[in-house]
């Protein structure tokens, strides 16, 4: 596992965006999975801005959304879909056929999971997966205690996820379950990057990188990825052993 530490959030975001741009230049039909959330927000903005400015062909890559809040409408500003629509899909004019997002309002969530697993395997797997880390060590909605062998699945949310997740919503949101890609997708991806910024993430980054690999702290799995990388800013790195 590689560790890359950047001065601050803008520098981190520029370098993460560069990972996406370089991959699309090298492999225009790459399969790329991104998390939503505060951490990748600037990465998505920089990626879209650079792609437009540098006239990069973004019409051939496949975009996979990592997860979604079950029962939250796509027009709700706190939904993952809204995040991707606003920051990537609209600015880059991505077509419906190249974008795969969970429908969290579906009456058949197992079918949503099956469709996502099928779409990923039909495309030959994920080339690049860029994920954040939750305050309880989750990746996507792979909550503490999750099986490392899971593909897409629906899960009850951890108390910490429910509390922290309120930050994305105007007013209080009823968050109970999440639908998410599994850690098997992460481990099968050709490259996996965990990103984090700010001092509040320092304790979870320390546990993810220096802790014992355990399903009780799912992000520790990145230590075992053959081509895994952790990209963080100096604040998030501040508790690491020197
Ligand atoms: C959320 C999402 C994750 C995200 C993580 C960190 O609950 N389920 O996909 O990566 O928590 O979010 P943030 O970047 O806002 O700290």
mmCIF file of C-alpha atoms and ligand atoms in Angstrom:
data_model
loop_
_atom_site.group_PDB
_atom_site.id
_atom_site.type_symbol
_atom_site.label_atom_id
_atom_site.label_comp_id
_atom_site.label_asym_id
_atom_site.label_seq_id
_atom_site.Cartn_x
_atom_site.Cartn_y
_atom_site.Cartn_z
ATOM 1 C CA UNK A 1 0.000 0.000 0.000
ATOM 2 C CA UNK A 2 1.316 3.402 -0.973
ATOM 3 C CA UNK A 3 0.879 6.495 1.190
ATOM 4 C CA UNK A 4 0.896 9.975 -0.344
ATOM 5 C CA UNK A 5 0.649 13.063 1.835
ATOM 6 C CA UNK A 6 -0.180 16.495 0.394
ATOM 7 C CA UNK A 7 0.102 19.954 1.904
ATOM 8 C CA UNK A 8 -3.607 20.706 2.013
ATOM 9 C CA UNK A 9 -7.044 19.861 0.633
ATOM 10 C CA UNK A 10 -6.642 21.718 -2.714
ATOM 11 C CA UNK A 11 -3.306 20.005 -3.392
ATOM 12 C CA UNK A 12 -4.748 16.613 -2.451
ATOM 13 C CA UNK A 13 -7.790 17.169 -4.675
ATOM 14 C CA UNK A 14 -5.664 18.268 -7.648
ATOM 15 C CA UNK A 15 -3.605 15.082 -7.392
ATOM 16 C CA UNK A 16 -6.639 12.800 -7.007
ATOM 17 C CA UNK A 17 -8.276 14.496 -10.006
ATOM 18 C CA UNK A 18 -5.049 13.900 -11.903
ATOM 19 C CA UNK A 19 -5.340 10.143 -11.220
ATOM 20 C CA UNK A 20 -8.751 10.183 -12.950
ATOM 21 C CA UNK A 21 -7.643 12.372 -15.874
ATOM 22 C CA UNK A 22 -4.473 10.335 -16.482
ATOM 23 C CA UNK A 23 -6.466 7.103 -16.504
ATOM 24 C CA UNK A 24 -9.057 8.438 -18.974
ATOM 25 C CA UNK A 25 -6.271 9.729 -21.255
ATOM 26 C CA UNK A 26 -4.572 6.316 -21.127
ATOM 27 C CA UNK A 27 -7.768 4.271 -21.283
ATOM 28 C CA UNK A 28 -10.770 6.280 -22.552
ATOM 29 C CA UNK A 29 -13.198 3.408 -21.800
ATOM 30 C CA UNK A 30 -12.019 2.953 -18.203
ATOM 31 C CA UNK A 31 -14.455 1.967 -15.457
ATOM 32 C CA UNK A 32 -14.234 4.463 -12.616
ATOM 33 C CA UNK A 33 -16.029 4.363 -9.286
ATOM 34 C CA UNK A 34 -16.154 7.401 -7.030
ATOM 35 C CA UNK A 35 -17.566 8.106 -3.607
ATOM 36 C CA UNK A 36 -19.641 11.181 -2.942
ATOM 37 C CA UNK A 37 -19.229 13.241 0.224
ATOM 38 C CA UNK A 38 -17.206 16.211 1.395
ATOM 39 C CA UNK A 39 -13.810 14.630 0.725
ATOM 40 C CA UNK A 40 -14.145 14.033 -3.054
ATOM 41 C CA UNK A 41 -16.147 17.231 -3.681
ATOM 42 C CA UNK A 42 -13.178 19.312 -4.858
ATOM 43 C CA UNK A 43 -11.677 16.340 -6.713
ATOM 44 C CA UNK A 44 -14.891 16.100 -8.763
ATOM 45 C CA UNK A 45 -14.886 19.841 -9.435
ATOM 46 C CA UNK A 46 -11.245 19.865 -10.540
ATOM 47 C CA UNK A 47 -11.744 16.739 -12.662
ATOM 48 C CA UNK A 48 -14.736 18.287 -14.477
ATOM 49 C CA UNK A 49 -13.028 21.671 -14.933
ATOM 50 C CA UNK A 50 -9.838 20.124 -16.303
ATOM 51 C CA UNK A 51 -11.707 17.706 -18.566
ATOM 52 C CA UNK A 52 -13.640 20.591 -20.123
ATOM 53 C CA UNK A 53 -10.647 22.934 -20.389
ATOM 54 C CA UNK A 54 -8.334 20.292 -21.833
ATOM 55 C CA UNK A 55 -11.063 18.914 -24.124
ATOM 56 C CA UNK A 56 -10.650 15.387 -22.767
ATOM 57 C CA UNK A 57 -13.056 12.846 -24.243
ATOM 58 C CA UNK A 58 -15.171 11.760 -21.287
ATOM 59 C CA UNK A 59 -17.860 10.114 -23.427
ATOM 60 C CA UNK A 60 -16.432 6.600 -23.270
ATOM 61 C CA UNK A 61 -15.639 5.951 -19.643
ATOM 62 C CA UNK A 62 -18.091 4.167 -17.360
ATOM 63 C CA UNK A 63 -19.016 5.926 -14.159
ATOM 64 C CA UNK A 64 -20.093 3.955 -11.083
ATOM 65 C CA UNK A 65 -21.496 5.632 -7.973
ATOM 66 C CA UNK A 66 -20.225 3.956 -4.803
ATOM 67 C CA UNK A 67 -23.314 4.094 -2.614
ATOM 68 C CA UNK A 68 -26.644 5.718 -1.780
ATOM 69 C CA UNK A 69 -28.931 6.425 1.177
ATOM 70 C CA UNK A 70 -31.913 4.067 0.951
ATOM 71 C CA UNK A 71 -35.242 5.893 0.653
ATOM 72 C CA UNK A 72 -33.723 9.300 -0.119
ATOM 73 C CA UNK A 73 -35.022 10.907 -3.296
ATOM 74 C CA UNK A 74 -32.615 11.756 -6.128
ATOM 75 C CA UNK A 75 -33.737 15.394 -5.992
ATOM 76 C CA UNK A 76 -32.781 15.657 -2.325
ATOM 77 C CA UNK A 77 -29.549 17.688 -2.146
ATOM 78 C CA UNK A 78 -28.110 15.212 0.358
ATOM 79 C CA UNK A 79 -28.436 12.219 -1.961
ATOM 80 C CA UNK A 80 -25.337 10.796 -3.597
ATOM 81 C CA UNK A 81 -27.096 10.981 -6.959
ATOM 82 C CA UNK A 82 -27.661 14.727 -6.548
ATOM 83 C CA UNK A 83 -23.941 15.138 -5.779
ATOM 84 C CA UNK A 84 -22.879 13.296 -8.934
ATOM 85 C CA UNK A 85 -25.548 14.950 -11.102
ATOM 86 C CA UNK A 86 -24.392 18.400 -10.038
ATOM 87 C CA UNK A 87 -20.637 17.903 -10.026
ATOM 88 C CA UNK A 88 -20.036 15.409 -12.834
ATOM 89 C CA UNK A 89 -22.993 14.237 -14.887
ATOM 90 C CA UNK A 90 -24.331 17.662 -15.904
ATOM 91 C CA UNK A 91 -20.991 19.503 -16.308
ATOM 92 C CA UNK A 92 -19.496 16.672 -18.385
ATOM 93 C CA UNK A 93 -22.765 15.840 -20.129
ATOM 94 C CA UNK A 94 -22.343 12.147 -19.292
ATOM 95 C CA UNK A 95 -24.897 9.916 -21.011
ATOM 96 C CA UNK A 96 -27.359 7.685 -19.147
ATOM 97 C CA UNK A 97 -25.746 4.580 -20.599
ATOM 98 C CA UNK A 98 -22.301 5.374 -19.202
ATOM 99 C CA UNK A 99 -23.520 6.130 -15.667
ATOM 100 C CA UNK A 100 -24.503 3.487 -13.091
ATOM 101 C CA UNK A 101 -26.034 4.737 -9.863
ATOM 102 C CA UNK A 102 -28.142 2.875 -7.321
ATOM 103 C CA UNK A 103 -31.860 3.688 -7.364
ATOM 104 C CA UNK A 104 -32.449 4.064 -3.632
ATOM 105 C CA UNK A 105 -36.208 4.404 -4.121
ATOM 106 C CA UNK A 106 -36.492 1.049 -5.879
ATOM 107 C CA UNK A 107 -38.995 -1.408 -4.430
ATOM 108 C CA UNK A 108 -36.495 -4.145 -5.230
ATOM 109 C CA UNK A 109 -33.138 -3.221 -3.757
ATOM 110 C CA UNK A 110 -31.686 -6.716 -4.227
ATOM 111 C CA UNK A 111 -32.342 -6.291 -7.935
ATOM 112 C CA UNK A 112 -30.506 -2.938 -7.796
ATOM 113 C CA UNK A 113 -27.519 -4.735 -6.278
ATOM 114 C CA UNK A 114 -27.676 -7.491 -8.877
ATOM 115 C CA UNK A 115 -27.842 -4.943 -11.720
ATOM 116 C CA UNK A 116 -24.833 -3.064 -10.345
ATOM 117 C CA UNK A 117 -22.730 -6.230 -9.914
ATOM 118 C CA UNK A 118 -23.681 -7.294 -13.451
ATOM 119 C CA UNK A 119 -22.850 -3.906 -14.986
ATOM 120 C CA UNK A 120 -19.418 -3.943 -13.332
ATOM 121 C CA UNK A 121 -18.586 -7.497 -14.348
ATOM 122 C CA UNK A 122 -19.804 -6.945 -17.932
ATOM 123 C CA UNK A 123 -17.441 -3.971 -18.208
ATOM 124 C CA UNK A 124 -14.535 -6.169 -17.088
ATOM 125 C CA UNK A 125 -14.313 -4.840 -13.521
ATOM 126 C CA UNK A 126 -13.396 -1.494 -12.020
ATOM 127 C CA UNK A 127 -10.143 0.135 -13.123
ATOM 128 C CA UNK A 128 -10.045 2.839 -10.490
ATOM 129 C CA UNK A 129 -12.018 3.117 -7.277
ATOM 130 C CA UNK A 130 -11.680 6.278 -5.194
ATOM 131 C CA UNK A 131 -13.341 6.105 -1.803
ATOM 132 C CA UNK A 132 -13.624 8.212 1.336
ATOM 133 C CA UNK A 133 -13.504 6.970 4.899
ATOM 134 C CA UNK A 134 -16.249 7.363 7.479
ATOM 135 C CA UNK A 135 -15.711 8.341 11.104
ATOM 136 C CA UNK A 136 -16.332 4.684 12.038
ATOM 137 C CA UNK A 137 -13.868 3.395 9.426
ATOM 138 C CA UNK A 138 -16.506 2.542 6.845
ATOM 139 C CA UNK A 139 -15.933 2.571 3.104
ATOM 140 C CA UNK A 140 -19.069 3.326 1.122
ATOM 141 C CA UNK A 141 -21.673 1.819 3.424
ATOM 142 C CA UNK A 142 -19.492 -1.123 4.376
ATOM 143 C CA UNK A 143 -20.127 -0.682 8.056
ATOM 144 C CA UNK A 144 -18.130 -2.223 10.934
ATOM 145 C CA UNK A 145 -18.676 -5.998 11.015
ATOM 146 C CA UNK A 146 -19.233 -6.244 7.222
ATOM 147 C CA UNK A 147 -17.989 -9.294 5.358
ATOM 148 C CA UNK A 148 -14.906 -8.647 3.224
ATOM 149 C CA UNK A 149 -16.499 -10.994 0.661
ATOM 150 C CA UNK A 150 -19.540 -8.831 -0.093
ATOM 151 C CA UNK A 151 -20.350 -7.392 -3.485
ATOM 152 C CA UNK A 152 -23.228 -4.860 -3.739
ATOM 153 C CA UNK A 153 -25.570 -5.081 -0.779
ATOM 154 C CA UNK A 154 -28.059 -3.269 1.427
ATOM 155 C CA UNK A 155 -27.167 -2.675 5.047
ATOM 156 C CA UNK A 156 -28.517 -1.135 8.227
ATOM 157 C CA UNK A 157 -26.565 1.987 9.024
ATOM 158 C CA UNK A 158 -24.318 2.340 12.044
ATOM 159 C CA UNK A 159 -25.295 5.004 14.624
ATOM 160 C CA UNK A 160 -22.182 7.058 13.774
ATOM 161 C CA UNK A 161 -23.077 7.019 10.068
ATOM 162 C CA UNK A 162 -26.625 8.179 10.824
ATOM 163 C CA UNK A 163 -25.400 11.024 13.035
ATOM 164 C CA UNK A 164 -22.534 12.178 10.792
ATOM 165 C CA UNK A 165 -24.673 11.750 7.651
ATOM 166 C CA UNK A 166 -27.012 14.541 8.743
ATOM 167 C CA UNK A 167 -24.367 17.035 7.542
ATOM 168 C CA UNK A 168 -25.367 16.409 3.915
ATOM 169 C CA UNK A 169 -29.038 17.290 4.444
ATOM 170 C CA UNK A 170 -31.038 20.451 4.981
ATOM 171 C CA UNK A 171 -33.080 19.715 8.097
ATOM 172 C CA UNK A 172 -33.017 16.242 9.602
ATOM 173 C CA UNK A 173 -33.109 13.208 7.337
ATOM 174 C CA UNK A 174 -34.422 9.777 8.209
ATOM 175 C CA UNK A 175 -31.387 7.613 7.512
ATOM 176 C CA UNK A 176 -31.757 3.911 8.224
ATOM 177 C CA UNK A 177 -30.165 1.857 5.483
ATOM 178 C CA UNK A 178 -27.589 2.227 2.774
ATOM 179 C CA UNK A 179 -27.010 0.486 -0.558
ATOM 180 C CA UNK A 180 -23.379 0.107 -1.483
ATOM 181 C CA UNK A 181 -20.702 -1.603 -3.515
ATOM 182 C CA UNK A 182 -18.910 -4.207 -1.431
ATOM 183 C CA UNK A 183 -15.333 -4.553 -0.263
ATOM 184 C CA UNK A 184 -14.898 -7.341 -2.789
ATOM 185 C CA UNK A 185 -15.370 -4.687 -5.493
ATOM 186 C CA UNK A 186 -12.681 -2.610 -3.806
ATOM 187 C CA UNK A 187 -10.272 -5.531 -3.583
ATOM 188 C CA UNK A 188 -10.976 -6.580 -7.183
ATOM 189 C CA UNK A 189 -10.448 -3.062 -8.557
ATOM 190 C CA UNK A 190 -7.207 -2.610 -10.489
ATOM 191 C CA UNK A 191 -6.365 0.421 -8.371
ATOM 192 C CA UNK A 192 -7.979 1.544 -5.114
ATOM 193 C CA UNK A 193 -7.429 4.908 -3.493
ATOM 194 C CA UNK A 194 -8.665 5.943 -0.051
ATOM 195 C CA UNK A 195 -8.771 9.711 0.343
ATOM 196 C CA UNK A 196 -9.112 11.841 3.477
ATOM 197 C CA UNK A 197 -8.534 15.404 4.558
ATOM 198 C CA UNK A 198 -8.767 17.525 7.704
ATOM 199 C CA UNK A 199 -7.739 16.924 11.329
ATOM 200 C CA UNK A 200 -11.009 15.199 12.224
ATOM 201 C CA UNK A 201 -9.972 12.296 9.955
ATOM 202 C CA UNK A 202 -6.520 11.894 11.590
ATOM 203 C CA UNK A 203 -7.624 9.241 14.150
ATOM 204 C CA UNK A 204 -9.465 7.132 11.547
ATOM 205 C CA UNK A 205 -6.580 7.372 9.085
ATOM 206 C CA UNK A 206 -4.169 6.228 11.787
ATOM 207 C CA UNK A 207 -6.366 3.203 12.526
ATOM 208 C CA UNK A 208 -6.883 2.404 8.837
ATOM 209 C CA UNK A 209 -3.163 2.444 8.030
ATOM 210 C CA UNK A 210 -1.506 1.344 11.271
ATOM 211 C CA UNK A 211 -4.255 -0.771 12.835
ATOM 212 C CA UNK A 212 -4.741 -4.521 12.543
ATOM 213 C CA UNK A 213 -6.760 -5.477 9.478
ATOM 214 C CA UNK A 214 -10.262 -6.230 10.740
ATOM 215 C CA UNK A 215 -13.859 -6.142 9.562
ATOM 216 C CA UNK A 216 -14.550 -4.056 12.674
ATOM 217 C CA UNK A 217 -12.687 -1.218 10.945
ATOM 218 C CA UNK A 218 -13.405 -1.881 7.257
ATOM 219 C CA UNK A 219 -10.953 0.692 5.836
ATOM 220 C CA UNK A 220 -8.040 -1.408 7.160
ATOM 221 C CA UNK A 221 -8.649 -3.640 4.131
ATOM 222 C CA UNK A 222 -6.767 -1.111 1.989
ATOM 223 C CA UNK A 223 -3.549 -2.440 3.580
ATOM 224 C CA UNK A 224 -4.143 -5.716 1.708
ATOM 225 C CA UNK A 225 -4.926 -4.274 -1.736
ATOM 226 C CA UNK A 226 -2.250 -5.222 -4.267
ATOM 227 C CA UNK A 227 -2.426 -1.734 -5.810
ATOM 228 C CA UNK A 228 -3.834 0.243 -2.917
ATOM 229 C CA UNK A 229 -3.026 3.843 -2.147
ATOM 230 C CA UNK A 230 -3.961 6.268 0.611
ATOM 231 C CA UNK A 231 -3.903 9.925 -0.434
ATOM 232 C CA UNK A 232 -4.373 12.414 2.394
ATOM 233 C CA UNK A 233 -3.538 15.937 3.443
ATOM 234 C CA UNK A 234 -1.086 16.846 6.218
ATOM 235 C CA UNK A 235 -3.859 17.356 8.774
ATOM 236 C CA UNK A 236 -5.290 13.879 8.205
ATOM 237 C CA UNK A 237 -1.729 12.484 8.439
ATOM 238 C CA UNK A 238 -0.933 14.329 11.669
ATOM 239 C CA UNK A 239 -1.286 11.314 14.031
ATOM 240 C CA UNK A 240 0.661 8.798 11.930
ATOM 241 C CA UNK A 241 3.849 7.290 13.350
ATOM 242 C CA UNK A 242 6.761 9.112 11.763
HETATM 243 C C1 LIG B 1 -20.359 8.646 3.868
HETATM 244 C C2 LIG B 1 -20.437 7.744 2.623
HETATM 245 C C3 LIG B 1 -19.090 7.357 2.114
HETATM 246 C C4 LIG B 1 -18.138 8.522 2.283
HETATM 247 C C5 LIG B 1 -17.879 8.672 3.767
HETATM 248 C C6 LIG B 1 -17.026 9.868 4.114
HETATM 249 O O1 LIG B 1 -21.310 8.259 4.815
HETATM 250 N N1 LIG B 1 -21.232 6.576 2.770
HETATM 251 O O2 LIG B 1 -19.143 6.929 0.785
HETATM 252 O O3 LIG B 1 -16.962 8.293 1.585
HETATM 253 O O4 LIG B 1 -19.087 8.665 4.505
HETATM 254 O O5 LIG B 1 -17.685 11.064 3.828
HETATM 255 P P1 LIG B 1 -17.006 12.492 3.836
HETATM 256 O O6 LIG B 1 -16.095 12.558 2.668
HETATM 257 O O7 LIG B 1 -18.155 13.476 3.736
HETATM 258 O O8 LIG B 1 -16.265 12.611 5.131
#
